[in-house]
Amino acid sequence: MCECKRMLCGLTLCLVLVTFTTGCWNRREPENLAHALGIGFDICDQGYKAYLQLSDSLGEETGGNGPQQDNFTSSFWALSATGRTPYEAIFNTAPFLTKELSVAHVGIVVISEELAKKGISPVLDTLERERTLRTTTRLFILEGDMEKMTQAQIPLESVSSIGISRAIGTIERERSILPVKYATTIIDCLAQPGKEPLIPKITLIDESDIEESSEEPNPKPPLKISGGAVFKGDRLVGWMDERETRGWTFLTNMTRRAVMSVKLPKSPEDPEDAEEEYLTVVISQVETELKAKKDGNGSEFALKIFADGRIEDKTAPGDFLRDRDKVASMNRRTAAAIQNDITKALKKAQSLNADVFGLGWLLYRTQYKQWQQVEDRWDEIFPNVAVDMDVRVDIRRSGLVNRVGAVK
Amino acid sequence: MIGEGQIGGRQLLLILFIMRATIGIAFLPIVTVAGPMEDAWLAGFGAAIGSALIALVVGSLSSKFPTQTVVEFAQELLGTVFGKIVSLIFLWVFLFVAAVDVRMYGEVLVTAFLPETPLFFVIAVMVVVSSYAAYQGIEVMGRTADFIFPVFVLMILTTTVAAVPSINWGRLQPIAAKGIRPILRASITPTFIALQVMTLPVLLPRVSKPEKATAYAVWAVVLASFLLIPTSIVTIGVLGADLASRSVFPFFNLARAVRISEFLERLEALVVFPWGLGLFVAVSIYLYCGAKSLAQVLNIKDYRPLIPPMAVVWVAMSIQVSADMFELGRFFLPEVLGPFALTLIAVPHGLLWLAYGVRKLKKKGN
């Protein structure tokens, strides 16, 4: 009986104690916090300028099914301050805030073009060091005005930072037009020999009339998330457009899905002035094998790509079921399209002399002795590096029909 | 002396394993001390061999005197006065290593979770809890180790496995391309953390089968060294060699960088929780060993009354042991910790082994 009572007492005590573990574990009450969801950094005369996109910690939670969302009006506040260091700049927003600033929920960090040209190391250092900021945030380089960007309202989103970090997941899965990376990857990339970072790019659209457009019945898209910013060390040296970025993803084995439009050959019976006809192939399941050639003195590489694809549409009639040669030709053409993308990306990187593919790093990893010989001259070698490409595409299915419908 | 209780061989193994693994993973010196190294995990093998040797040197001498602690057999071998002086070296090790261990735990908490909390408070809480366990005796500590071990290993393995999808295997190359010297250098610190094995000569008389204790100790340090291999592989694979080597707490940084999905991230608790548990075992063992040997040096029958005053010394010591994080970090550099630990292990054991050898020879001569 006594044993039983003790057990009961123990259990009750456990249950009582459990209640203390729920909810907030310290005295920082949610109603006293202002959560920054995204941070932008720019340079100014004083040093750094930080733009915070703040959300009311209570509003964000309840806003989910409130009336706010239906009108797509924003529920954030953009605030900026300057400082001599990035951290000081963030901290200097304090006088304007009535609540305690929390940076634990920062999902994206956007860096302006000017700051990127000066060097992003100080910002990365803040990200690494501060205990509530995370290295799993996403980093972007902005082409356009930072202030407008932080104030921009993306339709269908209440806070643009949240929208952008959500978009990243989608882009990574289905578009291959953005070099998707965590800040950790970029930090690591800077430290690796023979590898330069390619950082996702945000382009601000129509800078002049964002405010007007938000009052129009159908708002224009305020920004575009695609392409990459090419870095040399921690400094921005140029941009890669969508096709070049796609080439980069093919070369670095980062492609998950790519939509390629492939030009169809003209048949002899077509008239001279016939329009170009296209075929859309969706590439999935890409396997990239990049090797440094053993006898290449560090300047020759061999690339093998095996890609699977499927047909999504076709603008001209044709039958793949009975004509096997056509399938082979289509495979070759898609492969050539991929090869073109890679060549474009390689040319751009070589013209900027920034090894964003990590070809030097590949040497360092796999042929360390060779790398030691070329290490000091890598800047001279990289612009003339040759990559032998062997791209094989297998288009294995044509969707739910196997030929274009007849028009009679 | 039956009242003091006994621990089984398995419990001894778990105690030594937890003590070594806690400290090895907290600072993960294997990836930090020798500069950026892609193949630092190879040093885990070096550490396993080195620490096994230390455990052998310490354990095999002690097992020649299965009923005596180091304080007792040192006096038997070297005479009362000199024996007591040598035992003081052991006492110093217990005090110092425990102080550094607790300090590190305190620093983790203050750096990453409780920046406003005084270090004193974090340390004092840990020492008070541990001294309670030490007060309860060796059997309680053995069972605590039994209980904590699965939780400890499970949490560390969960973090490790959760990090595997984020690994970029390229970051672990090249392997052993830069020669063996950096790898050896990286294995010095993890090896000499095995200073903890010096608790074995005090624990050994309390082990139910003292003749097997050395084997258990060797297994404990070897297994704990092997635990460093997967943890350093994931740390370097996720963070990259450079960031890992710059990190103050690499394994903690690893947990920060892991993001399994949009809603499953922030696994830091899984890293800090086992440290706290492991450190609890470690500190209570140090306190027990310290109090026990001090009692024997001073010829006091019961060690328990010594625990509260010693706990106070422990707290003060762990705050005084270094002024700041930089000094503490410097202590773990191979060129500092190596000679320091080597002296503390080699001098007393050299003397004791020498005396033992001389005695053996004399016996043969007679």
CSV table of N, CA, C and O in Angstrom, one decimal, chain A residues 25 104-105 125 127-128 130-138 165 169 182 184-185 187-188 191-193 195 361 364-366 368, chain B residues 38 111-115 168-171 173-175 177-178 238-243 246 253 256-259 262 265-266 268:
chain,number,residue,atom,x,y,z
A,25,TRP,N,10.5,28.7,-22.7
A,25,TRP,CA,11.4,28.2,-21.6
A,25,TRP,C,12.1,29.3,-20.9
A,25,TRP,O,12.8,29.1,-20.0
A,104,ALA,N,16.3,35.0,-34.5
A,104,ALA,CA,16.3,33.5,-34.6
A,104,ALA,C,15.6,33.0,-35.8
A,104,ALA,O,15.8,31.9,-36.2
A,105,HIS,N,14.7,33.8,-36.3
A,105,HIS,CA,13.8,33.2,-37.4
A,105,HIS,C,14.2,33.8,-38.8
A,105,HIS,O,13.4,33.8,-39.7
A,125,ASP,N,30.7,36.3,-41.5
A,125,ASP,CA,31.2,36.1,-40.1
A,125,ASP,C,30.2,36.4,-39.1
A,125,ASP,O,30.1,35.6,-38.1
A,127,LEU,N,27.0,35.9,-39.5
A,127,LEU,CA,26.1,34.8,-39.5
A,127,LEU,C,26.7,33.6,-38.8
A,127,LEU,O,25.9,32.8,-38.1
A,128,GLU,N,28.0,33.4,-38.9
A,128,GLU,CA,28.6,32.2,-38.2
A,128,GLU,C,28.6,32.4,-36.7
A,128,GLU,O,28.4,31.4,-35.9
A,130,GLU,N,27.1,34.7,-34.5
A,130,GLU,CA,25.9,35.0,-33.6
A,130,GLU,C,25.2,33.8,-33.3
A,130,GLU,O,24.9,33.0,-34.2
A,131,ARG,N,24.8,33.6,-32.1
A,131,ARG,CA,24.3,32.2,-31.7
A,131,ARG,C,22.8,32.0,-32.2
A,131,ARG,O,22.4,30.8,-32.3
A,132,THR,N,22.1,33.0,-32.4
A,132,THR,CA,20.7,32.8,-32.8
A,132,THR,C,20.5,32.9,-34.4
A,132,THR,O,19.6,32.3,-34.9
A,133,LEU,N,21.4,33.6,-35.0
A,133,LEU,CA,21.4,33.5,-36.5
A,133,LEU,C,21.9,32.1,-36.9
A,133,LEU,O,22.7,31.5,-36.2
A,134,ARG,N,21.5,31.7,-38.1
A,134,ARG,CA,21.9,30.4,-38.4
A,134,ARG,C,22.7,30.3,-39.8
A,134,ARG,O,22.4,31.1,-40.6
A,135,THR,N,23.5,29.3,-39.9
A,135,THR,CA,24.2,29.1,-41.1
A,135,THR,C,23.3,28.4,-42.1
A,135,THR,O,23.6,28.1,-43.2
A,136,THR,N,22.1,28.0,-41.7
A,136,THR,CA,21.1,27.3,-42.6
A,136,THR,C,20.2,28.4,-43.3
A,136,THR,O,19.3,28.0,-44.0
A,137,THR,N,20.5,29.7,-43.0
A,137,THR,CA,19.8,30.7,-43.8
A,137,THR,C,20.2,30.6,-45.2
A,137,THR,O,21.3,30.1,-45.6
A,138,ARG,N,19.4,31.2,-46.1
A,138,ARG,CA,19.7,31.3,-47.5
A,138,ARG,C,20.3,32.6,-47.8
A,138,ARG,O,19.8,33.7,-47.3
A,165,SER,N,12.0,32.4,-49.0
A,165,SER,CA,12.6,31.1,-48.5
A,165,SER,C,11.8,29.9,-48.9
A,165,SER,O,12.3,28.9,-49.1
A,169,GLY,N,12.8,26.2,-51.9
A,169,GLY,CA,12.5,24.8,-51.9
A,169,GLY,C,11.9,24.3,-53.3
A,169,GLY,O,12.3,23.3,-53.8
A,182,TYR,N,22.9,26.7,-49.0
A,182,TYR,CA,22.8,27.2,-47.6
A,182,TYR,C,24.0,28.2,-47.4
A,182,TYR,O,25.0,28.0,-48.1
A,184,THR,N,26.1,27.9,-45.1
A,184,THR,CA,27.2,27.0,-44.8
A,184,THR,C,28.0,26.7,-46.0
A,184,THR,O,29.2,26.6,-46.0
A,185,THR,N,27.3,26.3,-47.1
A,185,THR,CA,28.0,25.9,-48.3
A,185,THR,C,28.8,27.0,-48.9
A,185,THR,O,29.9,26.7,-49.4
A,187,ILE,N,30.1,29.5,-47.2
A,187,ILE,CA,31.3,29.7,-46.2
A,187,ILE,C,32.3,28.7,-46.5
A,187,ILE,O,33.5,29.0,-46.6
A,188,ASP,N,31.9,27.5,-46.7
A,188,ASP,CA,32.8,26.4,-47.0
A,188,ASP,C,33.5,26.6,-48.3
A,188,ASP,O,34.7,26.3,-48.5
A,191,ALA,N,36.5,28.7,-48.4
A,191,ALA,CA,37.7,28.1,-47.8
A,191,ALA,C,38.3,27.1,-48.7
A,191,ALA,O,39.5,26.7,-48.5
A,192,GLN,N,37.6,26.6,-49.7
A,192,GLN,CA,38.1,25.5,-50.5
A,192,GLN,C,39.0,26.0,-51.6
A,192,GLN,O,38.7,27.0,-52.2
A,193,PRO,N,40.2,25.4,-51.7
A,193,PRO,CA,41.1,25.8,-52.8
A,193,PRO,C,40.5,25.5,-54.2
A,193,PRO,O,39.9,24.4,-54.3
A,195,LYS,N,37.9,26.8,-55.8
A,195,LYS,CA,36.5,26.8,-56.0
A,195,LYS,C,36.0,28.1,-55.6
A,195,LYS,O,36.3,28.6,-54.5
A,361,TRP,N,39.2,22.6,-57.3
A,361,TRP,CA,38.9,21.8,-56.1
A,361,TRP,C,38.9,20.3,-56.4
A,361,TRP,O,39.4,19.5,-55.6
A,364,TYR,N,42.4,19.2,-56.5
A,364,TYR,CA,42.8,19.2,-55.1
A,364,TYR,C,42.4,17.9,-54.4
A,364,TYR,O,43.1,17.3,-53.7
A,365,ARG,N,41.1,17.5,-54.7
A,365,ARG,CA,40.6,16.4,-54.0
A,365,ARG,C,41.1,15.1,-54.6
A,365,ARG,O,41.4,14.1,-53.8
A,366,THR,N,41.2,15.0,-55.9
A,366,THR,CA,41.5,13.7,-56.5
A,366,THR,C,42.9,13.5,-56.9
A,366,THR,O,43.4,12.4,-57.1
A,368,TYR,N,46.0,15.3,-55.7
A,368,TYR,CA,46.6,16.3,-54.9
A,368,TYR,C,48.0,16.7,-55.3
A,368,TYR,O,48.3,17.9,-55.3
B,38,GLU,N,40.9,17.7,-44.2
B,38,GLU,CA,39.8,16.9,-44.7
B,38,GLU,C,39.7,15.5,-44.1
B,38,GLU,O,38.7,14.9,-44.1
B,111,THR,N,28.0,30.1,-24.0
B,111,THR,CA,28.1,30.6,-25.4
B,111,THR,C,26.9,30.5,-26.2
B,111,THR,O,26.4,31.4,-26.9
B,112,ALA,N,26.2,29.3,-26.1
B,112,ALA,CA,25.2,29.0,-27.1
B,112,ALA,C,23.8,29.1,-26.5
B,112,ALA,O,22.9,29.3,-27.3
B,113,PHE,N,23.6,29.0,-25.2
B,113,PHE,CA,22.2,29.0,-24.8
B,113,PHE,C,21.9,30.1,-23.8
B,113,PHE,O,20.8,30.7,-23.8
B,114,LEU,N,22.8,30.3,-22.8
B,114,LEU,CA,22.5,31.2,-21.7
B,114,LEU,C,23.5,32.3,-21.6
B,114,LEU,O,24.2,32.3,-20.6
B,115,PRO,N,23.5,33.2,-22.6
B,115,PRO,CA,24.6,34.2,-22.6
B,115,PRO,C,24.6,35.1,-21.4
B,115,PRO,O,25.6,35.7,-21.0
B,168,ASN,N,28.5,16.6,-47.9
B,168,ASN,CA,29.1,16.6,-49.3
B,168,ASN,C,30.4,15.8,-49.2
B,168,ASN,O,31.3,16.3,-48.6
B,169,TRP,N,30.3,14.6,-49.8
B,169,TRP,CA,31.5,13.7,-49.5
B,169,TRP,C,32.8,14.3,-50.1
B,169,TRP,O,33.9,13.9,-49.7
B,170,GLY,N,32.6,15.2,-51.1
B,170,GLY,CA,33.8,15.8,-51.6
B,170,GLY,C,34.6,16.6,-50.6
B,170,GLY,O,35.9,16.7,-50.7
B,171,ARG,N,34.0,17.0,-49.5
B,171,ARG,CA,34.7,17.8,-48.5
B,171,ARG,C,35.6,16.9,-47.7
B,171,ARG,O,36.4,17.4,-46.9
B,173,GLN,N,37.7,14.8,-49.1
B,173,GLN,CA,38.8,14.5,-49.9
B,173,GLN,C,39.8,15.7,-49.9
B,173,GLN,O,39.4,16.8,-49.7
B,174,PRO,N,41.1,15.5,-50.1
B,174,PRO,CA,41.8,14.3,-50.4
B,174,PRO,C,42.1,13.5,-49.1
B,174,PRO,O,42.2,14.1,-48.0
B,175,ILE,N,42.2,12.2,-49.2
B,175,ILE,CA,42.4,11.4,-48.0
B,175,ILE,C,43.9,11.1,-47.9
B,175,ILE,O,44.5,10.6,-48.9
B,177,ALA,N,46.6,12.7,-48.3
B,177,ALA,CA,47.4,13.2,-49.4
B,177,ALA,C,48.6,14.0,-48.9
B,177,ALA,O,49.6,14.2,-49.5
B,178,LYS,N,48.4,14.6,-47.7
B,178,LYS,CA,49.4,15.6,-47.2
B,178,LYS,C,50.3,14.9,-46.2
B,178,LYS,O,51.0,15.6,-45.4
B,238,VAL,N,29.7,18.1,-43.4
B,238,VAL,CA,28.7,19.0,-43.4
B,238,VAL,C,29.2,20.5,-43.4
B,238,VAL,O,28.8,21.3,-44.1
B,239,LEU,N,30.2,20.7,-42.5
B,239,LEU,CA,30.7,22.1,-42.3
B,239,LEU,C,31.8,22.4,-43.3
B,239,LEU,O,32.1,23.6,-43.6
B,240,GLY,N,32.6,21.4,-43.7
B,240,GLY,CA,33.8,21.6,-44.4
B,240,GLY,C,34.9,21.7,-43.5
B,240,GLY,O,34.8,22.1,-42.3
B,241,ALA,N,36.1,21.4,-43.9
B,241,ALA,CA,37.3,21.3,-43.0
B,241,ALA,C,37.6,22.6,-42.4
B,241,ALA,O,37.9,22.7,-41.2
B,242,ASP,N,37.4,23.7,-43.1
B,242,ASP,CA,37.8,25.0,-42.6
B,242,ASP,C,36.9,25.4,-41.5
B,242,ASP,O,37.3,25.8,-40.4
B,243,LEU,N,35.6,25.4,-41.8
B,243,LEU,CA,34.6,25.9,-40.8
B,243,LEU,C,34.7,25.0,-39.5
B,243,LEU,O,34.6,25.5,-38.4
B,246,ARG,N,37.6,25.9,-37.4
B,246,ARG,CA,37.4,27.2,-36.8
B,246,ARG,C,36.4,27.2,-35.7
B,246,ARG,O,36.3,28.1,-34.9
B,253,ASN,N,28.1,23.1,-33.7
B,253,ASN,CA,27.9,23.8,-35.0
B,253,ASN,C,27.3,22.9,-36.0
B,253,ASN,O,26.5,23.3,-36.9
B,256,ARG,N,23.7,22.7,-35.6
B,256,ARG,CA,23.1,24.0,-36.0
B,256,ARG,C,22.9,24.0,-37.5
B,256,ARG,O,22.0,24.6,-38.1
B,257,ALA,N,23.9,23.3,-38.2
B,257,ALA,CA,23.8,23.4,-39.7
B,257,ALA,C,22.9,22.3,-40.3
B,257,ALA,O,22.7,22.4,-41.5
B,258,VAL,N,22.5,21.4,-39.5
B,258,VAL,CA,21.7,20.3,-40.1
B,258,VAL,C,20.2,20.8,-40.2
B,258,VAL,O,19.6,21.4,-39.3
B,259,ARG,N,19.7,20.6,-41.4
B,259,ARG,CA,18.3,20.9,-41.6
B,259,ARG,C,17.7,19.8,-42.4
B,259,ARG,O,17.9,19.6,-43.6
B,262,GLU,N,12.1,21.6,-43.8
B,262,GLU,CA,11.7,22.9,-43.4
B,262,GLU,C,11.3,23.0,-41.9
B,262,GLU,O,11.5,24.0,-41.3
B,265,GLU,N,14.5,21.0,-37.8
B,265,GLU,CA,15.9,21.6,-37.7
B,265,GLU,C,16.1,21.9,-36.3
B,265,GLU,O,15.3,21.6,-35.4
B,266,ARG,N,17.2,22.6,-36.0
B,266,ARG,CA,17.6,23.0,-34.7
B,266,ARG,C,17.7,21.8,-33.7
B,266,ARG,O,16.9,21.6,-32.8
B,268,GLU,N,20.2,21.2,-31.8
B,268,GLU,CA,21.2,21.4,-30.8
B,268,GLU,C,21.0,20.7,-29.5
B,268,GLU,O,21.9,20.3,-28.8
